[in-house]
Protein backbone atom coordinates (compact mmCIF):
# COMPACT_ATOMS: atom_id res chain seq x y z
CA MET A 1 -152.10 -0.97 97.70
CA ARG A 2 -152.72 2.87 97.76
CA GLY A 3 -149.87 5.07 98.53
CA ARG A 4 -149.63 7.20 101.54
CA LEU A 5 -151.43 10.39 101.26
CA PRO A 6 -149.47 13.67 101.31
CA PRO A 7 -149.53 15.44 104.75
CA GLN A 8 -151.82 18.14 103.58
CA GLU A 9 -154.49 15.57 102.63
CA ARG A 10 -154.43 13.33 105.71
CA THR A 11 -157.25 13.58 108.25
CA GLU A 12 -155.89 15.39 111.27
CA SER A 13 -156.78 14.34 114.86
CA VAL A 14 -157.85 16.92 117.21
CA ILE A 15 -156.21 15.14 120.08
CA PRO A 16 -153.12 17.29 120.23
CA ILE A 17 -155.38 20.46 120.45
CA VAL A 18 -157.38 18.88 123.34
CA LEU A 19 -154.26 18.00 125.21
CA VAL A 20 -152.57 21.47 124.90
CA LEU A 21 -155.77 23.29 125.78
CA ALA A 22 -156.31 20.93 128.71
CA ALA A 23 -152.85 21.78 129.90
CA ILE A 24 -153.51 25.39 129.66
CA CYS A 25 -157.04 25.32 131.34
CA PHE A 26 -156.94 22.45 133.85
CA ASN A 27 -155.84 24.50 136.84
CA ALA A 28 -158.95 26.66 136.41
CA VAL A 29 -161.07 23.66 136.28
CA LEU A 30 -159.60 22.23 139.36
CA ALA A 31 -159.96 25.59 141.07
CA PHE A 32 -163.62 25.53 140.21
CA ILE A 33 -163.93 21.97 141.63
CA ASN A 34 -161.95 22.89 144.78
CA GLY A 35 -164.16 26.00 145.36
CA ASN A 36 -167.61 24.61 144.43
CA VAL A 37 -167.55 20.85 144.59
CA THR A 38 -164.93 19.17 146.90
CA LYS A 39 -161.70 20.14 148.42
CA LEU A 40 -158.48 19.04 146.41
CA SER A 41 -154.86 18.68 147.29
CA ALA A 42 -151.42 18.71 145.52
CA GLN A 43 -151.98 15.06 144.63
CA HIS A 44 -154.99 15.76 142.46
CA VAL A 45 -152.97 18.47 140.50
CA MET A 46 -150.12 16.06 139.96
CA LEU A 47 -152.47 13.27 138.98
CA VAL A 48 -154.20 15.42 136.31
CA GLU A 49 -150.80 16.64 135.06
CA ALA A 50 -149.52 12.99 134.84
CA VAL A 51 -152.60 11.93 132.82
CA LEU A 52 -152.07 14.84 130.23
CA VAL A 53 -148.20 13.86 130.07
CA LEU A 54 -149.07 10.25 129.55
CA GLY A 55 -151.80 11.01 126.95
CA ALA A 56 -149.44 13.34 125.11
CA GLN A 57 -146.66 10.62 125.05
CA ALA A 58 -148.99 7.88 123.98
CA TYR A 59 -150.06 10.04 120.98
CA ALA A 60 -146.58 10.85 120.03
CA ILE A 61 -145.42 7.33 120.16
CA VAL A 62 -148.28 6.13 118.03
CA HIS A 63 -147.36 8.87 115.61
CA PHE A 64 -143.58 8.38 116.00
CA ASN A 65 -141.18 9.83 113.40
CA ARG A 66 -137.38 10.25 113.22
CA HIS A 67 -137.49 13.91 114.24
CA MET A 68 -138.54 12.77 117.78
CA THR A 69 -135.42 10.56 118.32
CA PRO A 70 -133.04 12.94 119.68
CA TRP A 71 -135.83 14.28 122.06
CA TYR A 72 -136.32 10.71 123.47
CA ALA A 73 -132.63 10.29 123.88
CA PHE A 74 -132.61 13.59 125.67
CA ILE A 75 -135.16 12.65 128.21
CA VAL A 76 -133.37 9.27 128.73
CA LEU A 77 -130.26 11.39 129.48
CA VAL A 78 -132.23 13.59 131.91
CA GLY A 79 -133.64 10.54 133.59
CA LEU A 80 -130.16 9.08 134.08
CA PHE A 81 -128.89 12.24 135.62
CA SER A 82 -131.90 12.46 137.90
CA ILE A 83 -130.95 9.03 139.32
CA ILE A 84 -127.38 10.07 139.87
CA ARG A 85 -128.51 13.25 141.51
CA MET A 86 -130.98 11.59 143.83
CA ALA A 87 -128.23 9.17 144.91
CA ALA A 88 -125.78 12.07 145.55
CA ILE A 89 -128.30 14.07 147.34
CA GLY A 90 -130.11 11.26 149.25
CA GLU A 91 -133.54 12.44 148.30
CA VAL A 92 -136.16 11.46 145.80
CA GLU A 93 -136.79 14.72 143.59
CA LEU A 94 -139.13 13.75 140.73
CA LYS A 95 -140.27 17.38 140.23
CA TYR A 96 -136.95 18.35 138.71
CA PHE A 97 -137.20 15.50 136.19
CA ARG A 98 -140.86 16.53 135.56
CA ASP A 99 -139.75 20.16 134.57
CA PHE A 100 -137.76 18.81 131.59
CA LEU A 101 -140.20 15.98 130.83
CA LEU A 102 -142.87 18.61 130.09
CA ILE A 103 -140.47 20.21 127.58
CA GLN A 104 -139.83 16.82 125.80
CA THR A 105 -143.44 15.77 125.98
CA PHE A 106 -145.02 18.75 124.26
CA VAL A 107 -142.08 19.01 121.72
CA VAL A 108 -142.85 15.42 120.49
CA LEU A 109 -146.56 16.05 120.62
CA GLY A 110 -146.04 19.01 118.36
CA MET A 111 -143.86 16.88 115.87
CA ALA A 112 -146.89 14.61 115.65
CA SER A 113 -149.16 17.53 114.57
CA SER A 114 -149.22 20.30 111.97
CA SER A 115 -149.22 23.93 111.48
CA ARG A 116 -153.08 24.03 110.81
CA LEU A 117 -153.73 22.47 114.22
CA ALA A 118 -151.25 24.77 115.90
CA VAL A 119 -153.04 27.86 114.53
CA ARG A 120 -156.48 26.46 115.54
CA MET A 121 -155.17 25.65 118.97
CA MET A 122 -153.74 29.24 119.47
CA MET A 123 -156.91 30.76 118.24
CA LEU A 124 -159.01 28.79 120.81
CA ALA A 125 -156.50 29.32 123.56
CA CYS A 126 -156.69 33.10 122.97
CA ALA A 127 -160.34 33.13 122.84
CA ILE A 128 -160.69 31.20 126.17
CA VAL A 129 -158.18 33.55 127.72
CA ILE A 130 -159.96 36.66 126.47
CA ALA A 131 -163.31 35.31 127.90
CA GLY A 132 -161.66 34.77 131.19
CA ILE A 133 -160.34 38.33 131.24
CA ALA A 134 -163.81 39.67 130.33
CA LEU A 135 -165.45 37.70 133.25
CA GLU A 136 -162.85 38.87 135.71
CA ALA A 137 -163.18 42.49 134.47
CA ILE A 138 -167.00 42.66 134.54
CA SER A 139 -167.52 40.95 137.79
CA VAL A 140 -164.51 40.12 140.14
CA SER A 141 -167.02 38.64 142.72
CA THR A 142 -168.31 36.10 140.21
CA PHE A 143 -164.71 35.29 139.06
CA SER A 144 -163.75 34.85 142.85
CA LYS A 145 -166.68 32.68 143.58
CA LEU A 146 -166.14 30.44 140.58
CA PHE A 147 -162.46 29.91 141.17
CA ASP A 148 -161.61 31.04 144.69
CA VAL A 149 -157.98 31.35 143.76
CA LYS A 150 -156.65 31.94 147.23
CA ASP A 151 -158.16 28.83 148.65
CA TYR A 152 -157.06 26.74 145.55
CA TYR A 153 -153.44 27.74 145.98
CA ILE A 154 -153.46 27.18 149.74
CA ALA A 155 -155.01 23.73 149.28
CA THR A 156 -152.79 22.61 146.29
CA ARG A 157 -149.46 24.48 146.66
CA GLY A 158 -148.93 24.57 150.24
CA MET A 159 -149.30 28.38 150.59
CA ASP A 160 -150.68 29.91 153.69
CA PHE A 161 -153.01 32.81 154.28
CA GLY A 162 -150.14 35.00 155.55
CA GLU A 163 -148.60 35.03 152.03
CA PHE A 164 -151.76 36.76 150.64
CA THR A 165 -151.22 40.44 151.51
CA TYR A 166 -154.85 41.55 150.94
CA GLU A 167 -157.05 39.39 153.24
CA ASP A 168 -160.30 40.67 151.84
CA SER A 169 -159.38 39.44 148.34
CA ASP A 170 -159.71 35.91 146.91
CA LEU A 171 -157.46 36.70 144.12
CA TYR A 172 -153.75 35.52 143.76
CA VAL A 173 -151.21 37.39 145.96
CA SER A 174 -149.67 39.27 142.94
CA ALA A 175 -153.03 40.56 141.65
CA THR A 176 -152.56 43.75 143.52
CA ARG A 177 -149.45 45.93 143.70
CA TYR A 178 -148.78 48.37 146.52
CA GLN A 179 -147.78 50.97 143.99
CA GLY A 180 -150.83 50.26 141.85
CA ARG A 181 -150.98 49.27 138.27
CA PHE A 182 -148.31 50.16 135.66
CA ILE A 183 -150.92 50.55 132.95
CA PRO A 184 -154.24 52.18 134.02
CA PHE A 185 -157.11 49.91 133.21
CA PHE A 186 -160.48 51.23 134.59
CA GLY A 187 -159.08 51.02 138.25
CA LEU A 188 -158.97 47.25 138.02
CA HIS A 189 -156.37 44.91 139.58
CA ARG A 190 -153.90 42.81 137.66
CA MET A 191 -155.75 40.08 135.94
CA SER A 192 -155.13 36.43 135.60
CA SER A 193 -157.96 35.01 133.44
CA ILE A 194 -157.82 31.03 133.43
CA PHE A 195 -154.20 31.19 134.48
CA LEU A 196 -155.32 32.29 138.06
CA GLU A 197 -152.28 34.48 138.51
CA PRO A 198 -150.93 37.42 136.48
CA VAL A 199 -147.37 36.13 135.75
CA SER A 200 -148.60 33.18 133.69
CA LEU A 201 -150.91 35.55 131.75
CA GLY A 202 -147.82 37.75 131.05
CA ASN A 203 -145.82 34.85 129.92
CA PHE A 204 -148.72 33.56 127.71
CA VAL A 205 -148.74 36.86 125.91
CA LEU A 206 -145.21 36.46 124.98
CA ILE A 207 -145.79 33.03 123.54
CA VAL A 208 -148.70 34.55 121.51
CA VAL A 209 -146.24 37.20 120.29
CA CYS A 210 -143.59 34.34 119.30
CA PHE A 211 -146.45 32.46 117.54
CA ALA A 212 -147.74 35.46 115.63
CA LEU A 213 -144.13 36.17 114.21
CA ALA A 214 -143.60 32.60 113.18
CA PHE A 215 -147.11 31.73 111.94
CA TRP A 216 -148.06 35.09 110.46
CA ARG A 217 -148.19 33.80 106.81
CA ASP A 218 -150.61 30.92 107.95
CA LEU A 219 -153.16 33.43 109.37
CA THR A 220 -155.96 34.89 107.71
CA THR A 221 -156.59 38.66 107.96
CA ARG A 222 -159.22 38.16 110.60
CA GLN A 223 -156.93 36.02 112.63
CA ARG A 224 -154.17 38.44 112.34
CA VAL A 225 -156.51 41.21 113.70
CA PHE A 226 -157.74 38.88 116.46
CA ILE A 227 -154.12 38.05 117.47
CA CYS A 228 -152.92 41.61 117.59
CA LEU A 229 -155.98 42.79 119.63
CA SER A 230 -155.67 39.68 122.01
CA VAL A 231 -151.90 40.63 122.63
CA ILE A 232 -152.82 44.32 123.47
CA LEU A 233 -155.66 43.34 125.75
CA MET A 234 -153.73 40.70 127.47
CA ILE A 235 -150.77 42.91 128.08
CA VAL A 236 -153.05 45.59 129.64
CA ALA A 237 -154.96 43.15 131.67
CA SER A 238 -151.84 41.43 133.17
CA ASP A 239 -150.17 44.74 133.63
CA GLY A 240 -146.92 42.88 133.00
CA ARG A 241 -143.92 45.20 132.82
CA GLN A 242 -141.70 42.37 131.78
CA ALA A 243 -144.18 41.32 129.24
CA ILE A 244 -144.15 44.79 127.67
CA ALA A 245 -140.43 45.06 127.67
CA THR A 246 -139.85 41.48 126.28
CA SER A 247 -142.51 41.88 123.61
CA ALA A 248 -140.84 45.11 122.30
CA LEU A 249 -137.45 43.32 122.47
CA ILE A 250 -138.84 40.34 120.52
CA LEU A 251 -140.24 42.68 117.86
CA GLY A 252 -137.05 44.56 117.66
CA LEU A 253 -135.01 41.22 117.32
CA ALA A 254 -137.28 40.20 114.44
CA VAL A 255 -136.55 43.45 112.63
CA PHE A 256 -132.73 43.07 113.29
CA THR A 257 -132.67 39.43 112.00
CA ARG A 258 -134.50 40.30 108.85
CA ILE A 259 -131.94 43.07 108.12
CA VAL A 260 -128.71 41.50 109.35
CA VAL A 261 -128.60 38.00 110.08
CA PRO A 262 -131.74 35.42 110.25
CA ASN A 263 -130.64 33.14 112.98
CA VAL A 264 -128.97 34.34 116.27
CA ALA A 265 -130.51 32.02 118.77
CA ILE A 266 -127.30 30.37 119.79
CA PHE A 267 -125.95 33.60 120.90
CA ILE A 268 -128.94 34.95 122.77
CA LEU A 269 -128.59 33.13 126.16
CA PRO A 270 -124.95 33.94 126.69
CA LEU A 271 -125.26 37.61 125.54
CA VAL A 272 -128.31 38.09 127.93
CA ILE A 273 -126.36 36.58 130.83
CA LEU A 274 -123.30 38.73 130.07
CA GLY A 275 -125.57 41.77 129.68
CA ALA A 276 -127.22 41.14 133.11
CA ILE A 277 -123.69 40.84 134.81
CA LEU A 278 -122.69 44.16 133.15
CA ALA A 279 -125.95 45.88 133.95
CA VAL A 280 -125.52 44.86 137.70
CA GLY A 281 -121.97 46.13 137.88
CA VAL A 282 -122.32 49.28 135.86
CA LEU A 283 -125.62 50.34 137.32
CA ASP A 284 -124.52 49.31 140.81
CA LEU A 285 -127.76 47.24 141.28
CA HIS A 286 -128.41 45.42 144.66
CA SER A 287 -130.42 42.50 145.60
CA GLY A 288 -133.19 42.76 148.24
CA ALA A 289 -136.11 44.54 146.41
CA ASP A 290 -138.84 42.30 144.78
CA ASP A 291 -138.61 44.10 141.59
CA MET A 292 -136.76 43.65 138.18
CA PRO A 293 -133.46 45.40 139.26
CA GLY A 294 -133.56 43.60 142.70
CA ARG A 295 -134.18 40.23 141.18
CA LEU A 296 -131.51 40.65 138.51
CA ALA A 297 -128.89 41.63 141.00
CA TYR A 298 -129.90 38.58 143.17
CA THR A 299 -129.40 36.13 140.23
CA VAL A 300 -125.97 37.63 139.49
CA GLU A 301 -125.16 37.38 143.27
CA LEU A 302 -126.27 33.67 143.23
CA MET A 303 -124.20 32.86 140.16
CA GLY A 304 -121.16 34.30 141.90
CA ARG A 305 -121.79 31.94 145.02
CA MET A 306 -122.04 28.82 142.84
CA GLN A 307 -119.25 26.21 143.25
CA PRO A 308 -118.24 23.36 140.85
CA ILE A 309 -120.53 20.89 142.71
CA ASP A 310 -123.43 23.21 142.04
CA TYR A 311 -122.66 23.52 138.35
CA PHE A 312 -122.73 19.62 138.20
CA GLY A 313 -126.10 19.55 139.89
CA LEU A 314 -124.86 17.37 142.76
CA SER A 315 -125.75 19.77 145.58
CA ASP A 316 -128.94 21.30 146.97
CA ARG A 317 -127.43 23.92 149.09
CA LEU A 318 -128.61 26.77 146.92
CA VAL A 319 -132.03 25.24 145.95
CA PRO A 320 -134.13 27.19 148.70
CA GLU A 321 -132.56 30.48 147.67
CA ALA A 322 -132.91 30.12 143.91
CA ALA A 323 -136.72 29.94 143.33
CA ASP A 324 -136.65 33.52 141.73
CA SER A 325 -133.53 32.77 139.69
CA GLY A 326 -134.49 30.37 136.94
CA ILE A 327 -131.06 30.13 135.35
CA VAL A 328 -129.38 29.23 138.69
CA PHE A 329 -132.16 26.82 139.62
CA MET A 330 -132.22 25.03 136.35
CA ILE A 331 -128.36 24.59 136.55
CA ILE A 332 -128.21 23.35 140.15
CA THR A 333 -131.08 20.88 139.73
CA HIS A 334 -130.07 19.50 136.36
CA SER A 335 -126.33 20.39 135.83
CA ILE A 336 -124.67 22.76 133.33
CA VAL A 337 -124.25 19.82 131.23
CA ILE A 338 -127.85 18.88 130.79
CA PHE A 339 -128.85 22.40 130.51
CA ALA A 340 -126.27 22.98 127.73
CA VAL A 341 -127.56 19.88 125.94
CA LEU A 342 -131.10 21.25 126.04
CA TRP A 343 -130.07 24.64 124.71
CA ILE A 344 -127.91 23.16 121.77
CA LEU A 345 -130.67 20.52 120.96
CA THR A 346 -133.36 23.21 120.73
CA VAL A 347 -131.09 25.13 118.34
CA VAL A 348 -130.06 22.19 116.24
CA SER A 349 -133.62 20.58 116.04
CA LEU A 350 -135.22 23.73 114.78
CA ASP A 351 -132.74 25.15 112.21
CA GLY A 352 -133.12 28.57 110.55
CA SER A 353 -133.76 26.92 107.12
CA THR A 354 -137.16 29.00 107.00
CA ARG A 355 -138.15 32.50 108.17
CA ALA A 356 -140.83 30.91 110.53
CA ARG A 357 -138.38 28.66 112.22
CA ALA A 358 -135.72 31.28 112.73
CA ASP A 359 -138.32 33.78 114.11
CA TYR A 360 -139.74 31.35 116.56
CA LEU A 361 -136.41 30.07 117.74
CA ASN A 362 -134.94 33.58 118.17
CA SER A 363 -138.10 34.72 119.92
CA ILE A 364 -138.50 31.85 122.42
CA TRP A 365 -134.95 32.00 123.39
CA LEU A 366 -135.02 35.72 124.01
CA TYR A 367 -138.19 35.20 126.12
CA LEU A 368 -136.66 32.28 128.04
CA ALA A 369 -133.36 33.95 128.58
CA LEU A 370 -135.00 37.01 130.02
CA ALA A 371 -137.44 35.13 132.13
CA MET A 372 -134.62 32.84 133.62
CA LEU A 373 -132.95 35.92 135.14
CA VAL A 374 -135.95 36.73 137.42
CA SER A 375 -138.07 33.58 137.64
CA TYR A 376 -138.74 29.97 137.27
CA SER A 377 -142.23 30.37 136.12
CA PHE A 378 -141.54 29.37 132.60
CA VAL A 379 -141.63 25.73 133.55
CA SER A 380 -145.38 25.98 134.43
CA ILE A 381 -147.34 23.44 132.26
CA LYS A 382 -149.92 26.27 131.64
CA THR A 383 -147.46 28.13 129.57
CA ALA A 384 -144.76 25.48 128.74
CA ALA A 385 -147.29 23.28 126.88
CA PRO A 386 -148.14 25.73 124.16
CA LEU A 387 -144.63 27.06 123.93
CA TRP A 388 -143.03 23.73 123.38
CA PHE A 389 -145.86 22.30 121.39
CA LEU A 390 -145.54 25.18 118.72
CA TYR A 391 -141.72 24.32 118.66
CA GLY A 392 -142.49 20.69 117.88
CA VAL A 393 -144.99 21.64 115.22
CA LEU A 394 -142.24 23.76 113.41
CA ALA A 395 -139.48 21.13 113.94
CA GLY A 396 -141.69 18.31 112.92
CA PRO A 397 -142.04 16.41 109.56
CA VAL A 398 -145.49 17.81 108.60
CA THR A 399 -144.12 21.34 108.71
CA SER A 400 -140.92 20.32 106.96
CA GLU A 401 -142.99 18.79 104.02
CA VAL A 402 -145.64 21.34 103.77
CA ARG A 403 -144.36 24.68 104.86
CA VAL A 404 -140.64 24.61 103.88
CA ARG A 405 -139.63 25.96 100.45
CA PRO A 406 -136.47 26.92 98.79
CA ARG A 407 -135.29 30.27 99.39
CA VAL A 408 -135.05 30.90 95.64
CA PRO A 409 -137.84 28.69 94.00
CA LEU A 410 -136.77 27.11 90.74
CA ARG A 411 -140.46 27.60 89.32
CA PRO A 412 -143.36 29.74 90.34
CA VAL A 413 -144.87 28.63 93.52
CA ALA A 414 -148.69 28.43 93.85
CA ARG A 415 -150.10 30.16 96.87
CA HIS A 416 -151.68 26.98 98.26
CA GLU A 417 -148.26 25.25 98.04
CA ALA A 418 -146.37 27.97 99.90
CA ALA A 419 -148.82 28.16 102.74
């Protein structure tokens, strides 16, 4: 009987790529169907998302490995807590379980994949996003006719026309700012591409930055140039001030960790929260304004109003108010215990034994920690899928066997062995 082929010689399935790209793009496809074929509802969105999750879970189970065990134990723990919470609140709330299920699903999918597939997936994703930006920039009317974003969100998200400030525009509500663009771009609005709204495009930029840091040695020169140009174009197109600031901080952190200490992920979240509290106090920031300082102050204010029952996730009294505060919303819907388990599990599963792992873990926790202060958008499947898929790839067995090498090799390492 023939022995098992080494990981680099096995035939790799493209199913993980298809699933992640589908997660990124399916809202754009549904928007096209809603605007040009037949009207859809929230149930159609949930159905497609459920199919993607089931497909990813099925693939992961077929390719199960020991690295997945803690993540399946984690989702069982989340499920048990969800049952306790629903019993305490007296309402069925599957959405909150779904938020953590998405994380676990794409982590284990990544653990069943490889760095080669991860690179291919991100190249394709960036190409699709850039194509969407080009279409939106060249002909807004064509983009609007194809996707009719306003009607799609009204039909599937329960929004109403009153929430869309510019009645003459079919784009998402945040596509136009009263004060205009932060970065001038030929007089155009804030673009969304296939994400349909600018915030997710801004979040995707940050994921690409994290990817570039971790997978830089796996990229060809052309791929590196393409990724760098894509990041610049997407930042300018989305006009995301948070994307600009966070990208700069991620790059700064990467420089710091190369000089001082490689793995600081475990400290990032508490330091960011402490920094937010100090900033609000020292700068005398106040909630109310729908901008970064206002949202930051609002999050700190909500944290000050939390009671023990909120920390244990057994009350929904602050849920309606916490939509723009990711850290508060995540704690009051899942408990501080579940949140802490997720935080520790992500750090432990992806140790800093390689530069790529340390860079990615540091980068995503800086991105998540900053995003949690002002939004809950980071749980959207459009950006959560690639983020956690890449995490799973780096934490999985194929990456461990193929890419990890000793810090001080005992013998010369051939170029193809170190890749």
